[in-house]
Amino acid sequence: MNKRTQFDDRRYVHFITFSCYKNRTYLDHDGAKRRVLGTLNHELLRHNANCVGFVIMPDHVHALVWFDRIGELSAFIRDWKRSSSRSIKLFLTDSSQYAKKFPKEDPLWKKRYYSFEIETEAKIEEKLTYMHMNPVKKGFVENITEWRWSSARHFVSGKSVGVPIGWPEL
C-alpha cells in the first residue's frame, strides 16, 4: 500500500480534512458542530496553534491550521478528533432521537485524515475560498456568510466565528 508522507518538518499552513466514519452525517446537528468548534478552540490553545480558517459540514471538517513549532500536526489532529469524538458521543447519548440514527459502538471519525501543506498566501486564499464555498455548493446556503459553521463571516465582515482566526507567519 502506498502511504502518503506527512510533511511537518517546516512551519507550513496545513489544509486539514477529516471525515465522519462511513461518511455519516454525525455533524448534522448544531450541537455536534458546536462541540467540534469547542474542542478546536481547546486544542489550538494546547498546541499553540493558529486557525487560519475552517468549515464544519455534516459529514466532514476542513481547517487551515498553522503551528508555531514543527512536529505538532499529528498530535493536534489526534487530540482534536479524540476530544470532539468523546464530546459528541456524550451529546448523542443525551439527544435520544438524534442518537438513534447511529450505532453506539461505531467510531465517530474515520481513522485517517488528509493534510495538504501550503507555503504561499495565494494557496491559502484558494483553500479558504474552497472551504467557504462548500456549504453553497452543497445547497445548504446561498451565500458563504449564511453558514454559521465556517470562518467566512470573519473574512467578509470581521465577525466572531467562535474560534480565533489569525494569519500565519510564512
PDB file of C-alpha atoms in Angstrom:
ATOM      1  CA  MET A   1       0.000   0.000   0.000  1.00  0.00           C
ATOM      2  CA  ASN A   2       1.341   3.445  -0.918  1.00  0.00           C
ATOM      3  CA  LYS A   3       1.352   5.646   2.184  1.00  0.00           C
ATOM      4  CA  ARG A   4       1.358   9.410   1.730  1.00  0.00           C
ATOM      5  CA  THR A   5       4.198  11.138   3.548  1.00  0.00           C
ATOM      6  CA  GLN A   6       3.157  13.748   6.080  1.00  0.00           C
ATOM      7  CA  PHE A   7       5.290  16.866   5.980  1.00  0.00           C
ATOM      8  CA  ASP A   8       5.606  18.511   9.343  1.00  0.00           C
ATOM      9  CA  ASP A   9       9.270  19.482   9.235  1.00  0.00           C
ATOM     10  CA  ARG A  10       8.634  23.160   8.450  1.00  0.00           C
ATOM     11  CA  ARG A  11       6.131  25.761   9.563  1.00  0.00           C
ATOM     12  CA  TYR A  12       3.582  25.103   6.845  1.00  0.00           C
ATOM     13  CA  VAL A  13      -0.052  26.023   6.920  1.00  0.00           C
ATOM     14  CA  HIS A  14      -1.807  22.655   6.923  1.00  0.00           C
ATOM     15  CA  PHE A  15      -5.049  22.298   4.998  1.00  0.00           C
ATOM     16  CA  ILE A  16      -6.642  19.503   7.003  1.00  0.00           C
ATOM     17  CA  THR A  17      -9.626  17.363   6.091  1.00  0.00           C
ATOM     18  CA  PHE A  18     -11.141  14.578   8.145  1.00  0.00           C
ATOM     19  CA  SER A  19     -14.447  12.809   7.734  1.00  0.00           C
ATOM     20  CA  CYS A  20     -17.092  11.033   9.735  1.00  0.00           C
ATOM     21  CA  TYR A  21     -16.999   7.255   9.862  1.00  0.00           C
ATOM     22  CA  LYS A  22     -18.741   5.752   6.807  1.00  0.00           C
ATOM     23  CA  ASN A  23     -19.434   9.353   5.671  1.00  0.00           C
ATOM     24  CA  ARG A  24     -22.294   9.558   8.140  1.00  0.00           C
ATOM     25  CA  THR A  25     -23.796  12.920   8.980  1.00  0.00           C
ATOM     26  CA  TYR A  26     -22.832  12.897  12.654  1.00  0.00           C
ATOM     27  CA  LEU A  27     -22.357  16.676  12.421  1.00  0.00           C
ATOM     28  CA  ASP A  28     -25.801  17.372  11.014  1.00  0.00           C
ATOM     29  CA  HIS A  29     -26.972  18.667  14.395  1.00  0.00           C
ATOM     30  CA  ASP A  30     -25.814  22.138  15.527  1.00  0.00           C
ATOM     31  CA  GLY A  31     -24.970  20.717  18.958  1.00  0.00           C
ATOM     32  CA  ALA A  32     -22.429  18.350  17.385  1.00  0.00           C
ATOM     33  CA  LYS A  33     -20.904  21.159  15.289  1.00  0.00           C
ATOM     34  CA  ARG A  34     -20.670  23.316  18.418  1.00  0.00           C
ATOM     35  CA  ARG A  35     -18.643  20.584  20.103  1.00  0.00           C
ATOM     36  CA  VAL A  36     -16.242  20.357  17.163  1.00  0.00           C
ATOM     37  CA  LEU A  37     -15.641  24.117  17.485  1.00  0.00           C
ATOM     38  CA  GLY A  38     -15.242  23.930  21.247  1.00  0.00           C
ATOM     39  CA  THR A  39     -12.648  21.192  21.048  1.00  0.00           C
ATOM     40  CA  LEU A  40     -10.891  23.018  18.191  1.00  0.00           C
ATOM     41  CA  ASN A  41     -10.550  26.054  20.488  1.00  0.00           C
ATOM     42  CA  HIS A  42      -9.171  23.900  23.278  1.00  0.00           C
ATOM     43  CA  GLU A  43      -6.631  22.107  21.081  1.00  0.00           C
ATOM     44  CA  LEU A  44      -5.477  25.330  19.406  1.00  0.00           C
ATOM     45  CA  LEU A  45      -4.528  26.614  22.861  1.00  0.00           C
ATOM     46  CA  ARG A  46      -2.921  23.358  23.990  1.00  0.00           C
ATOM     47  CA  HIS A  47      -0.801  23.049  20.834  1.00  0.00           C
ATOM     48  CA  ASN A  48      -0.022  26.752  20.461  1.00  0.00           C
ATOM     49  CA  ALA A  49      -1.654  26.684  17.023  1.00  0.00           C
ATOM     50  CA  ASN A  50      -3.296  29.300  14.862  1.00  0.00           C
ATOM     51  CA  CYS A  51      -6.541  28.674  12.960  1.00  0.00           C
ATOM     52  CA  VAL A  52      -6.479  30.440   9.602  1.00  0.00           C
ATOM     53  CA  GLY A  53      -9.950  29.203   8.622  1.00  0.00           C
ATOM     54  CA  PHE A  54     -12.413  26.324   8.913  1.00  0.00           C
ATOM     55  CA  VAL A  55     -15.709  24.874   7.798  1.00  0.00           C
ATOM     56  CA  ILE A  56     -17.754  22.174   9.518  1.00  0.00           C
ATOM     57  CA  MET A  57     -20.001  20.210   7.199  1.00  0.00           C
ATOM     58  CA  PRO A  58     -22.490  17.481   8.223  1.00  0.00           C
ATOM     59  CA  ASP A  59     -20.047  14.690   7.326  1.00  0.00           C
ATOM     60  CA  HIS A  60     -16.560  16.260   7.342  1.00  0.00           C
ATOM     61  CA  VAL A  61     -14.353  19.075   8.593  1.00  0.00           C
ATOM     62  CA  HIS A  62     -11.838  21.318   6.807  1.00  0.00           C
ATOM     63  CA  ALA A  63      -9.401  23.557   8.640  1.00  0.00           C
ATOM     64  CA  LEU A  64      -6.342  25.617   7.829  1.00  0.00           C
ATOM     65  CA  VAL A  65      -4.010  25.401  10.811  1.00  0.00           C
ATOM     66  CA  TRP A  66      -0.549  26.800  11.407  1.00  0.00           C
ATOM     67  CA  PHE A  67       1.742  25.812  14.281  1.00  0.00           C
ATOM     68  CA  ASP A  68       4.358  27.915  15.986  1.00  0.00           C
ATOM     69  CA  ARG A  69       6.532  24.776  16.299  1.00  0.00           C
ATOM     70  CA  ILE A  70       7.202  21.969  13.840  1.00  0.00           C
ATOM     71  CA  GLY A  71       6.095  18.405  14.544  1.00  0.00           C
ATOM     72  CA  GLU A  72       2.679  19.280  16.044  1.00  0.00           C
ATOM     73  CA  LEU A  73       0.270  18.195  13.306  1.00  0.00           C
ATOM     74  CA  SER A  74      -0.293  14.516  14.181  1.00  0.00           C
ATOM     75  CA  ALA A  75      -0.731  15.142  17.903  1.00  0.00           C
ATOM     76  CA  PHE A  76      -3.055  18.083  17.219  1.00  0.00           C
ATOM     77  CA  ILE A  77      -5.309  16.028  14.900  1.00  0.00           C
ATOM     78  CA  ARG A  78      -5.271  13.038  17.267  1.00  0.00           C
ATOM     79  CA  ASP A  79      -6.263  15.225  20.212  1.00  0.00           C
ATOM     80  CA  TRP A  80      -8.896  17.204  18.285  1.00  0.00           C
ATOM     81  CA  LYS A  81     -10.552  14.072  16.923  1.00  0.00           C
ATOM     82  CA  ARG A  82     -10.370  12.263  20.270  1.00  0.00           C
ATOM     83  CA  SER A  83     -11.842  15.128  22.341  1.00  0.00           C
ATOM     84  CA  SER A  84     -14.515  16.008  19.807  1.00  0.00           C
ATOM     85  CA  SER A  85     -15.490  12.345  19.496  1.00  0.00           C
ATOM     86  CA  ARG A  86     -15.942  11.988  23.258  1.00  0.00           C
ATOM     87  CA  SER A  87     -17.910  15.203  23.491  1.00  0.00           C
ATOM     88  CA  ILE A  88     -20.168  14.407  20.526  1.00  0.00           C
ATOM     89  CA  LYS A  89     -20.823  10.851  21.724  1.00  0.00           C
ATOM     90  CA  LEU A  90     -21.921  12.222  25.116  1.00  0.00           C
ATOM     91  CA  PHE A  91     -24.135  14.690  23.302  1.00  0.00           C
ATOM     92  CA  LEU A  92     -25.596  11.915  21.138  1.00  0.00           C
ATOM     93  CA  THR A  93     -26.372   9.884  24.263  1.00  0.00           C
ATOM     94  CA  ASP A  94     -28.327  12.836  25.655  1.00  0.00           C
ATOM     95  CA  SER A  95     -30.115  13.512  22.341  1.00  0.00           C
ATOM     96  CA  SER A  96     -32.186  10.373  22.090  1.00  0.00           C
ATOM     97  CA  GLN A  97     -33.887  10.923  18.720  1.00  0.00           C
ATOM     98  CA  TYR A  98     -30.737  12.128  17.003  1.00  0.00           C
ATOM     99  CA  ALA A  99     -28.615   9.356  18.543  1.00  0.00           C
ATOM    100  CA  LYS A 100     -30.902   6.590  17.264  1.00  0.00           C
ATOM    101  CA  LYS A 101     -29.592   7.275  13.754  1.00  0.00           C
ATOM    102  CA  PHE A 102     -26.123   5.896  14.604  1.00  0.00           C
ATOM    103  CA  PRO A 103     -24.830   2.656  16.181  1.00  0.00           C
ATOM    104  CA  LYS A 104     -23.228   3.421  19.577  1.00  0.00           C
ATOM    105  CA  GLU A 105     -20.255   1.110  19.046  1.00  0.00           C
ATOM    106  CA  ASP A 106     -19.120   2.750  15.791  1.00  0.00           C
ATOM    107  CA  PRO A 107     -16.360   5.353  15.858  1.00  0.00           C
ATOM    108  CA  LEU A 108     -17.248   8.942  15.081  1.00  0.00           C
ATOM    109  CA  TRP A 109     -14.316   9.708  12.768  1.00  0.00           C
ATOM    110  CA  LYS A 110     -12.545   7.773  10.046  1.00  0.00           C
ATOM    111  CA  LYS A 111      -9.074   6.821  11.264  1.00  0.00           C
ATOM    112  CA  ARG A 112      -7.161   8.854   8.726  1.00  0.00           C
ATOM    113  CA  TYR A 113      -7.009  12.500   7.817  1.00  0.00           C
ATOM    114  CA  TYR A 114      -5.681  14.369   4.835  1.00  0.00           C
ATOM    115  CA  SER A 115      -3.214  17.236   5.106  1.00  0.00           C
ATOM    116  CA  PHE A 116      -2.040  19.450   2.272  1.00  0.00           C
ATOM    117  CA  GLU A 117       0.932  21.638   3.161  1.00  0.00           C
ATOM    118  CA  ILE A 118       0.769  25.249   1.980  1.00  0.00           C
ATOM    119  CA  GLU A 119       3.642  27.674   1.581  1.00  0.00           C
ATOM    120  CA  THR A 120       2.075  30.695  -0.187  1.00  0.00           C
ATOM    121  CA  GLU A 121      -0.606  33.234   0.640  1.00  0.00           C
ATOM    122  CA  ALA A 122      -2.197  32.663  -2.774  1.00  0.00           C
ATOM    123  CA  LYS A 123      -2.700  28.963  -1.978  1.00  0.00           C
ATOM    124  CA  ILE A 124      -4.094  29.824   1.491  1.00  0.00           C
ATOM    125  CA  GLU A 125      -6.649  32.120  -0.132  1.00  0.00           C
ATOM    126  CA  GLU A 126      -7.523  29.430  -2.694  1.00  0.00           C
ATOM    127  CA  LYS A 127      -8.178  26.892   0.082  1.00  0.00           C
ATOM    128  CA  LEU A 128     -10.195  29.417   2.117  1.00  0.00           C
ATOM    129  CA  THR A 129     -12.415  30.045  -0.905  1.00  0.00           C
ATOM    130  CA  TYR A 130     -12.788  26.298  -1.492  1.00  0.00           C
ATOM    131  CA  MET A 131     -13.749  25.692   2.167  1.00  0.00           C
ATOM    132  CA  HIS A 132     -16.145  28.610   2.415  1.00  0.00           C
ATOM    133  CA  MET A 133     -17.896  27.609  -0.817  1.00  0.00           C
ATOM    134  CA  ASN A 134     -18.571  24.050   0.441  1.00  0.00           C
ATOM    135  CA  PRO A 135     -21.969  24.851   2.063  1.00  0.00           C
ATOM    136  CA  VAL A 136     -23.026  26.867  -1.006  1.00  0.00           C
ATOM    137  CA  LYS A 137     -22.081  24.049  -3.413  1.00  0.00           C
ATOM    138  CA  LYS A 138     -23.992  21.546  -1.254  1.00  0.00           C
ATOM    139  CA  GLY A 139     -27.074  23.791  -1.363  1.00  0.00           C
ATOM    140  CA  PHE A 140     -27.214  24.468   2.386  1.00  0.00           C
ATOM    141  CA  VAL A 141     -26.998  28.263   1.901  1.00  0.00           C
ATOM    142  CA  GLU A 142     -26.909  30.759  -0.956  1.00  0.00           C
ATOM    143  CA  ASN A 143     -24.141  32.968   0.422  1.00  0.00           C
ATOM    144  CA  ILE A 144     -20.979  31.896   2.280  1.00  0.00           C
ATOM    145  CA  THR A 145     -21.729  34.202   5.219  1.00  0.00           C
ATOM    146  CA  GLU A 146     -25.043  32.429   5.904  1.00  0.00           C
ATOM    147  CA  TRP A 147     -23.290  29.218   7.042  1.00  0.00           C
ATOM    148  CA  ARG A 148     -22.678  29.654  10.786  1.00  0.00           C
ATOM    149  CA  TRP A 149     -20.142  26.846  10.900  1.00  0.00           C
ATOM    150  CA  SER A 150     -17.268  28.405   8.982  1.00  0.00           C
ATOM    151  CA  SER A 151     -14.802  31.254   9.187  1.00  0.00           C
ATOM    152  CA  ALA A 152     -16.362  33.044   6.185  1.00  0.00           C
ATOM    153  CA  ARG A 153     -18.104  35.720   8.303  1.00  0.00           C
ATOM    154  CA  HIS A 154     -14.759  36.632   9.834  1.00  0.00           C
ATOM    155  CA  PHE A 155     -13.188  37.266   6.432  1.00  0.00           C
ATOM    156  CA  VAL A 156     -16.199  39.071   4.938  1.00  0.00           C
ATOM    157  CA  SER A 157     -17.287  41.257   7.857  1.00  0.00           C
ATOM    158  CA  GLY A 158     -14.836  40.725  10.718  1.00  0.00           C
ATOM    159  CA  LYS A 159     -17.466  38.988  12.873  1.00  0.00           C
ATOM    160  CA  SER A 160     -16.614  36.449  15.555  1.00  0.00           C
ATOM    161  CA  VAL A 161     -16.963  32.843  14.414  1.00  0.00           C
ATOM    162  CA  GLY A 162     -16.383  31.019  17.702  1.00  0.00           C
ATOM    163  CA  VAL A 163     -12.696  30.383  17.038  1.00  0.00           C
ATOM    164  CA  PRO A 164      -9.931  32.987  16.942  1.00  0.00           C
ATOM    165  CA  ILE A 165      -8.774  33.405  13.356  1.00  0.00           C
ATOM    166  CA  GLY A 166      -5.260  34.549  12.576  1.00  0.00           C
ATOM    167  CA  TRP A 167      -2.927  34.834   9.626  1.00  0.00           C
ATOM    168  CA  PRO A 168       0.272  32.732   9.674  1.00  0.00           C
ATOM    169  CA  GLU A 169       3.872  33.897   9.549  1.00  0.00           C
ATOM    170  CA  LEU A 170       5.066  32.321   6.327  1.00  0.00           C
TER     171      LEU A 170
END
